[in-house]
Amino acid sequence: MSEEDAGPGEWPVAVRVPVEPVEAAMEADALDAAVRHSALAVRGPLFGVAAQGQDDGRRWRVVVGVTHGCPQRARDALNSLLWFRTKDEAKSRSERRALLAAVARLETEYVDELTVLGTRYRVVRAEEYAALDEHGGIETPRPTDPEPLTPDWSPGAGACSPRVDDDLVLDPDAPLSPLQAAERVALRPLAYSGTTFPGPVLADSARAVESHPDVLLMPAAFLIVERSGNGPWSPGSGLQATAHDARRTLDFALTWMEPRTRGLIPHDADRMVDARYPAAGNAEAAVAELKEFAQAADRLRVGRCDETEAHGTVYRIARTRRLLRWGPDGPEGPRPSDISTHAPAALHPRLDEDGTVHFDEPAGDEPAP
């Protein structure tokens, strides 16, 4: 049977037994996690862009991280990627002309796929989910998840950190460990259900299981989740490539952002003023509140701390996962029921075929006749 005719349970999966010590440790770690976290919480879709060259076979490369909350944000990111490629990399007027034509479409149309200079670009849709334990607790980073040998907490460290999905190749034929293969096969039938979803969303989800019967699991990512009292967990950050990046983001939020949001530190205060180093003359009550934020942040710096609390809110570093549905023509794109928060628009100044940027013209203006 060809893959074009295969049903949801008939797509082949290559399995390899881990033999290297690191791989074996990761497999054992994954088994422990599967025992502790037997349920899943689906957060919803995320969007990015993948590209496929003429010699890539069935592989696709992620060129815009699958981290955007709506399809149009991914289209906008592709718009910028192609605009800067035109400005910085194009070697001839013909290359610029082809790239600028693609940019022009992205400025005015809801484009989910286009081909430019022999490369296919597709807006792709992933489902984000997290594992839960029997008490509803969200999974935290695993011992074998990547961590820096020496954690860097300096303010500028984030600029040197890897981004989510950097250099990621999506290869449905890549061999998997036994647990990875089991998870991939188990998630093939995943679809929305229940009365909380509108009818079109349920219909699109059921249809996707048929049109894209296989799934591809993306690398784990990490984010901050928070909960007050017995309320539900809610996301407190975007996705980060490593657990340490998420901890550093939380450290900044607790010491710098939250104090300003709550009025404990003025928004126009010196940037170096934070909960650890407050300005002199603060009221006693404000000093006590800032100290609690600073102590919560300090706990993150001891070992691999993945949970801390301040002012009645529990903050946790969560391990999140994403799956791409996959069909005969590759990864799934946006569904008709997926909503964009804004319309296509020109994002950059006009760039002509000679590579000249016309900064004196507003973005999207047509050249004078």
GROMACS .gro file of C-alpha atoms in nm:
model
  369
    1MET     CA    1   0.000   0.000   0.000
    2SER     CA    2   0.130   0.343  -0.087
    3GLU     CA    3   0.155   0.618   0.171
    4GLU     CA    4  -0.105   0.812  -0.025
    5ASP     CA    5  -0.353   0.529   0.046
    6ALA     CA    6  -0.243   0.453   0.400
    7GLY     CA    7  -0.484   0.493   0.689
    8PRO     CA    8  -0.413   0.650   1.029
    9GLY     CA    9  -0.255   0.333   1.169
   10GLU     CA   10  -0.064   0.227   0.857
   11TRP     CA   11   0.205   0.493   0.818
   12PRO     CA   12   0.543   0.328   0.879
   13VAL     CA   13   0.759   0.436   1.174
   14ALA     CA   14   1.128   0.348   1.192
   15VAL     CA   15   1.231   0.243   1.543
   16ARG     CA   16   1.583   0.212   1.679
   17VAL     CA   17   1.690   0.083   2.019
   18PRO     CA   18   1.904   0.338   2.210
   19VAL     CA   19   2.254   0.201   2.264
   20GLU     CA   20   2.456   0.511   2.353
   21PRO     CA   21   2.458   0.593   2.727
   22VAL     CA   22   2.304   0.938   2.680
   23GLU     CA   23   2.027   0.805   2.456
   24ALA     CA   24   1.958   0.521   2.699
   25ALA     CA   25   1.933   0.768   2.988
   26MET     CA   26   1.691   0.986   2.793
   27GLU     CA   27   1.475   0.683   2.713
   28ALA     CA   28   1.469   0.578   3.079
   29ASP     CA   29   1.384   0.936   3.174
   30ALA     CA   30   1.098   0.940   2.923
   31LEU     CA   31   0.963   0.613   3.064
   32ASP     CA   32   0.964   0.754   3.418
   33ALA     CA   33   0.784   1.064   3.294
   34ALA     CA   34   0.522   0.855   3.113
   35VAL     CA   35   0.448   0.666   3.434
   36ARG     CA   36   0.414   0.985   3.640
   37HIS     CA   37   0.220   1.186   3.380
   38SER     CA   38  -0.051   0.977   3.220
   39ALA     CA   39  -0.284   1.253   3.094
   40LEU     CA   40  -0.251   1.533   2.842
   41ALA     CA   41  -0.372   1.893   2.838
   42VAL     CA   42  -0.405   2.041   2.489
   43ARG     CA   43  -0.346   2.415   2.488
   44GLY     CA   44  -0.423   2.484   2.123
   45PRO     CA   45  -0.252   2.556   1.793
   46LEU     CA   46   0.075   2.733   1.724
   47PHE     CA   47   0.197   2.841   1.381
   48GLY     CA   48   0.529   2.881   1.204
   49VAL     CA   49   0.678   2.840   0.857
   50ALA     CA   50   0.860   2.543   0.706
   51ALA     CA   51   1.054   2.535   0.378
   52GLN     CA   52   1.129   2.253   0.138
   53GLY     CA   53   1.398   2.266  -0.129
   54GLN     CA   54   1.400   2.069  -0.452
   55ASP     CA   55   1.644   1.811  -0.310
   56ASP     CA   56   1.491   1.776   0.037
   57GLY     CA   57   1.279   1.472  -0.037
   58ARG     CA   58   1.009   1.448   0.232
   59ARG     CA   59   1.202   1.668   0.473
   60TRP     CA   60   1.107   2.025   0.557
   61ARG     CA   61   1.313   2.286   0.746
   62VAL     CA   62   1.161   2.521   1.001
   63VAL     CA   63   1.249   2.877   0.899
   64VAL     CA   64   1.004   3.056   1.130
   65GLY     CA   65   0.967   2.900   1.474
   66VAL     CA   66   0.636   2.725   1.537
   67THR     CA   67   0.558   2.954   1.828
   68HIS     CA   68   0.308   3.206   1.690
   69GLY     CA   69  -0.045   3.223   1.824
   70CYS     CA   70  -0.222   3.282   1.493
   71PRO     CA   71  -0.152   3.211   1.124
   72GLN     CA   72  -0.110   3.576   1.026
   73ARG     CA   73   0.177   3.626   1.269
   74ALA     CA   74   0.360   3.341   1.095
   75ARG     CA   75   0.282   3.498   0.754
   76ASP     CA   76   0.416   3.830   0.880
   77ALA     CA   77   0.736   3.658   0.995
   78LEU     CA   78   0.774   3.501   0.648
   79ASN     CA   79   0.715   3.844   0.495
   80SER     CA   80   1.006   3.984   0.698
   81LEU     CA   81   1.227   3.684   0.626
   82LEU     CA   82   1.184   3.724   0.249
   83TRP     CA   83   1.215   4.105   0.263
   84PHE     CA   84   1.549   4.086   0.443
   85ARG     CA   85   1.664   3.808   0.214
   86THR     CA   86   1.589   4.041  -0.078
   87LYS     CA   87   1.780   4.327   0.083
   88ASP     CA   88   2.082   4.135   0.214
   89GLU     CA   89   2.127   3.817   0.010
   90ALA     CA   90   1.979   3.847  -0.339
   91LYS     CA   91   2.251   3.846  -0.610
   92SER     CA   92   2.059   3.981  -0.907
   93ARG     CA   93   1.760   4.183  -1.013
   94SER     CA   94   1.578   3.865  -1.119
   95GLU     CA   95   1.619   3.715  -0.771
   96ARG     CA   96   1.499   4.035  -0.609
   97ARG     CA   97   1.206   4.050  -0.849
   98ALA     CA   98   1.095   3.698  -0.752
   99LEU     CA   99   1.135   3.765  -0.380
  100LEU     CA  100   0.959   4.102  -0.399
  101ALA     CA  101   0.665   3.942  -0.578
  102ALA     CA  102   0.629   3.699  -0.287
  103VAL     CA  103   0.651   3.986  -0.037
  104ALA     CA  104   0.384   4.177  -0.228
  105ARG     CA  105   0.147   3.881  -0.202
  106LEU     CA  106   0.212   3.846   0.169
  107GLU     CA  107   0.132   4.216   0.216
  108THR     CA  108  -0.217   4.181   0.068
  109GLU     CA  109  -0.324   3.814   0.077
  110TYR     CA  110  -0.377   3.541   0.337
  111VAL     CA  111  -0.108   3.322   0.182
  112ASP     CA  112  -0.041   2.983   0.341
  113GLU     CA  113   0.196   2.847   0.077
  114LEU     CA  114   0.413   2.990  -0.198
  115THR     CA  115   0.717   2.888  -0.398
  116VAL     CA  116   1.006   3.130  -0.443
  117LEU     CA  117   1.325   3.053  -0.639
  118GLY     CA  118   1.264   2.678  -0.619
  119THR     CA  119   1.184   2.666  -0.247
  120ARG     CA  120   0.838   2.594  -0.111
  121TYR     CA  121   0.733   2.790   0.197
  122ARG     CA  122   0.434   2.673   0.398
  123VAL     CA  123   0.265   2.812   0.707
  124VAL     CA  124   0.243   2.508   0.934
  125ARG     CA  125   0.016   2.433   1.228
  126ALA     CA  126   0.122   2.246   1.541
  127GLU     CA  127  -0.084   2.136   1.839
  128GLU     CA  128   0.071   2.235   2.173
  129TYR     CA  129   0.015   2.004   2.469
  130ALA     CA  130   0.160   1.922   2.808
  131ALA     CA  131   0.162   1.609   3.023
  132LEU     CA  132  -0.029   1.604   3.354
  133ASP     CA  133   0.010   1.391   3.665
  134GLU     CA  134  -0.283   1.243   3.859
  135HIS     CA  135  -0.326   1.567   4.054
  136GLY     CA  136  -0.339   1.787   3.744
  137GLY     CA  137   0.017   1.907   3.784
  138ILE     CA  138   0.194   2.007   3.463
  139GLU     CA  139   0.518   1.824   3.382
  140THR     CA  140   0.838   2.008   3.467
  141PRO     CA  141   1.175   1.971   3.288
  142ARG     CA  142   1.328   1.625   3.288
  143PRO     CA  143   1.676   1.553   3.423
  144THR     CA  144   1.803   1.479   3.072
  145ASP     CA  145   1.661   1.793   2.909
  146PRO     CA  146   1.946   2.016   2.787
  147GLU     CA  147   2.089   2.257   3.043
  148PRO     CA  148   2.398   2.482   3.029
  149LEU     CA  149   2.701   2.355   3.221
  150THR     CA  150   2.731   2.696   3.386
  151PRO     CA  151   2.398   2.881   3.410
  152ASP     CA  152   2.429   3.243   3.298
  153TRP     CA  153   2.196   3.483   3.481
  154SER     CA  154   2.340   3.804   3.341
  155PRO     CA  155   2.089   4.051   3.186
  156GLY     CA  156   2.219   4.008   2.831
  157ALA     CA  157   2.247   3.629   2.836
  158GLY     CA  158   1.921   3.579   2.651
  159ALA     CA  159   2.060   3.735   2.334
  160CYS     CA  160   2.306   3.444   2.302
  161SER     CA  161   2.053   3.170   2.376
  162PRO     CA  162   1.922   2.941   2.104
  163ARG     CA  163   1.576   3.012   1.971
  164VAL     CA  164   1.299   2.759   1.964
  165ASP     CA  165   1.321   2.547   1.646
  166ASP     CA  166   1.657   2.689   1.533
  167ASP     CA  167   1.790   2.470   1.247
  168LEU     CA  168   1.513   2.216   1.305
  169VAL     CA  169   1.461   1.963   1.024
  170LEU     CA  170   1.122   1.792   1.007
  171ASP     CA  171   1.187   1.440   0.884
  172PRO     CA  172   0.896   1.193   0.904
  173ASP     CA  173   1.132   0.908   0.814
  174ALA     CA  174   1.387   0.969   1.091
  175PRO     CA  175   1.422   0.669   1.324
  176LEU     CA  176   1.272   0.707   1.672
  177SER     CA  177   1.334   0.550   2.009
  178PRO     CA  178   1.068   0.298   2.122
  179LEU     CA  179   0.896   0.549   2.351
  180GLN     CA  180   0.905   0.823   2.090
  181ALA     CA  181   0.751   0.586   1.838
  182ALA     CA  182   0.484   0.478   2.085
  183GLU     CA  183   0.392   0.838   2.160
  184ARG     CA  184   0.379   0.924   1.791
  185VAL     CA  185   0.147   0.635   1.710
  186ALA     CA  186  -0.069   0.698   2.018
  187LEU     CA  187  -0.126   1.061   1.920
  188ARG     CA  188  -0.227   0.996   1.560
  189PRO     CA  189  -0.601   0.990   1.646
  190LEU     CA  190  -0.580   1.308   1.858
  191ALA     CA  191  -0.871   1.538   1.778
  192TYR     CA  192  -1.076   1.798   1.962
  193SER     CA  193  -1.393   1.683   2.137
  194GLY     CA  194  -1.653   1.824   2.373
  195THR     CA  195  -1.908   2.101   2.372
  196THR     CA  196  -1.660   2.378   2.453
  197PHE     CA  197  -1.539   2.385   2.092
  198PRO     CA  198  -1.744   2.542   1.811
  199GLY     CA  199  -1.879   2.308   1.546
  200PRO     CA  200  -1.642   2.422   1.269
  201VAL     CA  201  -1.340   2.364   1.497
  202LEU     CA  202  -1.456   2.010   1.575
  203ALA     CA  203  -1.524   1.938   1.209
  204ASP     CA  204  -1.184   2.067   1.098
  205SER     CA  205  -1.012   1.863   1.370
  206ALA     CA  206  -1.186   1.541   1.267
  207ARG     CA  207  -1.112   1.612   0.901
  208ALA     CA  208  -0.741   1.667   0.977
  209VAL     CA  209  -0.710   1.314   1.117
  210GLU     CA  210  -0.813   1.186   0.775
  211SER     CA  211  -0.624   1.431   0.555
  212HIS     CA  212  -0.305   1.426   0.766
  213PRO     CA  213  -0.314   1.084   0.934
  214ASP     CA  214   0.041   1.080   1.070
  215VAL     CA  215   0.200   1.310   1.328
  216LEU     CA  216   0.552   1.434   1.381
  217LEU     CA  217   0.664   1.522   1.735
  218MET     CA  218   0.869   1.838   1.773
  219PRO     CA  219   1.140   1.890   2.036
  220ALA     CA  220   1.024   1.988   2.383
  221ALA     CA  221   1.009   2.355   2.471
  222PHE     CA  222   0.964   2.532   2.803
  223LEU     CA  223   0.753   2.814   2.941
  224ILE     CA  224   0.636   2.972   3.262
  225VAL     CA  225   0.294   2.875   3.395
  226GLU     CA  226   0.135   3.029   3.701
  227ARG     CA  227  -0.153   2.961   3.936
  228SER     CA  228  -0.314   3.155   4.219
  229GLY     CA  229  -0.488   2.956   4.491
  230ASN     CA  230  -0.671   2.656   4.351
  231GLY     CA  231  -0.727   2.815   4.013
  232PRO     CA  232  -0.612   2.669   3.681
  233TRP     CA  233  -0.261   2.699   3.548
  234SER     CA  234  -0.222   2.974   3.292
  235PRO     CA  235   0.071   3.053   3.061
  236GLY     CA  236   0.300   3.332   3.177
  237SER     CA  237   0.550   3.346   2.893
  238GLY     CA  238   0.624   3.240   2.539
  239LEU     CA  239   0.813   2.923   2.454
  240GLN     CA  240   1.183   2.898   2.536
  241ALA     CA  241   1.438   2.656   2.392
  242THR     CA  242   1.574   2.542   2.731
  243ALA     CA  243   1.447   2.523   3.086
  244HIS     CA  244   1.721   2.763   3.195
  245ASP     CA  245   1.598   3.022   2.944
  246ALA     CA  246   1.252   2.993   3.101
  247ARG     CA  247   1.399   3.025   3.453
  248ARG     CA  248   1.593   3.333   3.350
  249THR     CA  249   1.276   3.482   3.199
  250LEU     CA  250   1.092   3.415   3.525
  251ASP     CA  251   1.378   3.567   3.727
  252PHE     CA  252   1.343   3.887   3.523
  253ALA     CA  253   0.964   3.886   3.555
  254LEU     CA  254   0.977   3.852   3.934
  255THR     CA  255   1.248   4.108   3.998
  256TRP     CA  256   1.184   4.366   3.725
  257MET     CA  257   0.849   4.335   3.552
  258GLU     CA  258   0.612   4.239   3.834
  259PRO     CA  259   0.732   4.516   4.070
  260ARG     CA  260   0.668   4.775   3.797
  261THR     CA  261   0.333   4.623   3.703
  262ARG     CA  262   0.222   4.640   4.069
  263GLY     CA  263   0.347   4.993   4.118
  264LEU     CA  264   0.621   4.895   4.364
  265ILE     CA  265   0.881   5.045   4.131
  266PRO     CA  266   0.795   5.339   3.902
  267HIS     CA  267   0.792   5.255   3.529
  268ASP     CA  268   1.034   5.541   3.466
  269ALA     CA  269   1.282   5.423   3.730
  270ASP     CA  270   1.641   5.349   3.632
  271ARG     CA  271   1.662   5.015   3.451
  272MET     CA  272   1.902   4.879   3.713
  273VAL     CA  273   1.645   4.925   3.990
  274ASP     CA  274   1.466   4.599   4.065
  275ALA     CA  275   1.344   4.387   4.356
  276ARG     CA  276   1.699   4.287   4.447
  277TYR     CA  277   1.832   4.642   4.424
  278PRO     CA  278   1.543   4.879   4.509
  279ALA     CA  279   1.586   5.252   4.519
  280ALA     CA  280   1.633   5.419   4.856
  281GLY     CA  281   1.333   5.578   5.021
  282ASN     CA  282   1.069   5.315   4.940
  283ALA     CA  283   0.786   5.272   5.187
  284GLU     CA  284   0.828   4.988   5.436
  285ALA     CA  285   0.537   4.791   5.288
  286ALA     CA  286   0.683   4.818   4.937
  287VAL     CA  287   1.024   4.705   5.062
  288ALA     CA  288   0.865   4.393   5.216
  289GLU     CA  289   0.679   4.310   4.893
  290LEU     CA  290   0.993   4.358   4.685
  291LYS     CA  291   1.187   4.135   4.921
  292GLU     CA  292   0.935   3.853   4.871
  293PHE     CA  293   0.974   3.883   4.493
  294ALA     CA  294   1.354   3.883   4.526
  295GLN     CA  295   1.352   3.574   4.750
  296ALA     CA  296   1.125   3.389   4.506
  297ALA     CA  297   1.364   3.473   4.223
  298ASP     CA  298   1.669   3.374   4.429
  299ARG     CA  299   1.523   3.026   4.480
  300LEU     CA  300   1.538   2.974   4.103
  301ARG     CA  301   1.917   3.007   4.115
  302VAL     CA  302   1.968   2.716   4.354
  303GLY     CA  303   2.015   2.394   4.158
  304ARG     CA  304   1.754   2.327   3.893
  305CYS     CA  305   1.459   2.484   4.070
  306ASP     CA  306   1.142   2.461   3.862
  307GLU     CA  307   0.886   2.612   4.100
  308THR     CA  308   0.869   2.914   4.326
  309GLU     CA  309   0.601   3.125   4.493
  310ALA     CA  310   0.547   3.492   4.564
  311HIS     CA  311   0.242   3.680   4.695
  312GLY     CA  312   0.010   3.382   4.665
  313THR     CA  313   0.102   3.292   4.307
  314VAL     CA  314   0.289   2.973   4.226
  315TYR     CA  315   0.520   2.994   3.925
  316ARG     CA  316   0.635   2.675   3.753
  317ILE     CA  317   0.867   2.596   3.465
  318ALA     CA  318   0.660   2.368   3.244
  319ARG     CA  319   0.773   2.127   2.978
  320THR     CA  320   0.553   2.161   2.674
  321ARG     CA  321   0.537   1.961   2.353
  322ARG     CA  322   0.403   2.015   2.004
  323LEU     CA  323   0.289   1.783   1.729
  324LEU     CA  324   0.251   1.851   1.360
  325ARG     CA  325  -0.007   1.656   1.169
  326TRP     CA  326   0.146   1.508   0.854
  327GLY     CA  327  -0.007   1.400   0.526
  328PRO     CA  328   0.111   1.275   0.186
  329ASP     CA  329   0.221   1.630   0.094
  330GLY     CA  330   0.388   1.711   0.424
  331PRO     CA  331   0.293   1.913   0.733
  332GLU     CA  332  -0.056   2.047   0.791
  333GLY     CA  333  -0.126   2.414   0.728
  334PRO     CA  334  -0.382   2.640   0.895
  335ARG     CA  335  -0.738   2.514   0.916
  336PRO     CA  336  -1.040   2.716   0.793
  337SER     CA  337  -1.151   2.763   1.155
  338ASP     CA  338  -0.815   2.902   1.270
  339ILE     CA  339  -0.851   3.272   1.342
  340SER     CA  340  -0.602   3.548   1.264
  341THR     CA  341  -0.596   3.855   1.486
  342HIS     CA  342  -0.515   4.099   1.206
  343ALA     CA  343  -0.503   4.136   0.829
  344PRO     CA  344  -0.201   4.124   0.597
  345ALA     CA  345  -0.016   4.454   0.564
  346ALA     CA  346   0.308   4.605   0.441
  347LEU     CA  347   0.567   4.575   0.716
  348HIS     CA  348   0.878   4.736   0.567
  349PRO     CA  349   0.977   5.033   0.349
  350ARG     CA  350   0.962   4.985  -0.025
  351LEU     CA  351   1.255   4.791  -0.167
  352ASP     CA  352   1.324   4.808  -0.539
  353GLU     CA  353   1.478   4.556  -0.779
  354ASP     CA  354   1.821   4.713  -0.741
  355GLY     CA  355   1.819   4.654  -0.367
  356THR     CA  356   1.761   5.018  -0.272
  357VAL     CA  357   1.544   5.080   0.033
  358HIS     CA  358   1.321   5.386   0.000
  359PHE     CA  359   1.299   5.502   0.359
  360ASP     CA  360   1.130   5.825   0.256
  361GLU     CA  361   0.821   5.635   0.144
  362PRO     CA  362   0.575   5.485   0.395
  363ALA     CA  363   0.556   5.106   0.390
  364GLY     CA  364   0.329   4.981   0.115
  365ASP     CA  365   0.334   5.298  -0.097
  366GLU     CA  366   0.352   5.249  -0.467
  367PRO     CA  367   0.642   5.418  -0.648
  368ALA     CA  368   0.554   5.739  -0.826
  369PRO     CA  369   0.486   5.699  -1.202
   0.00000   0.00000   0.00000
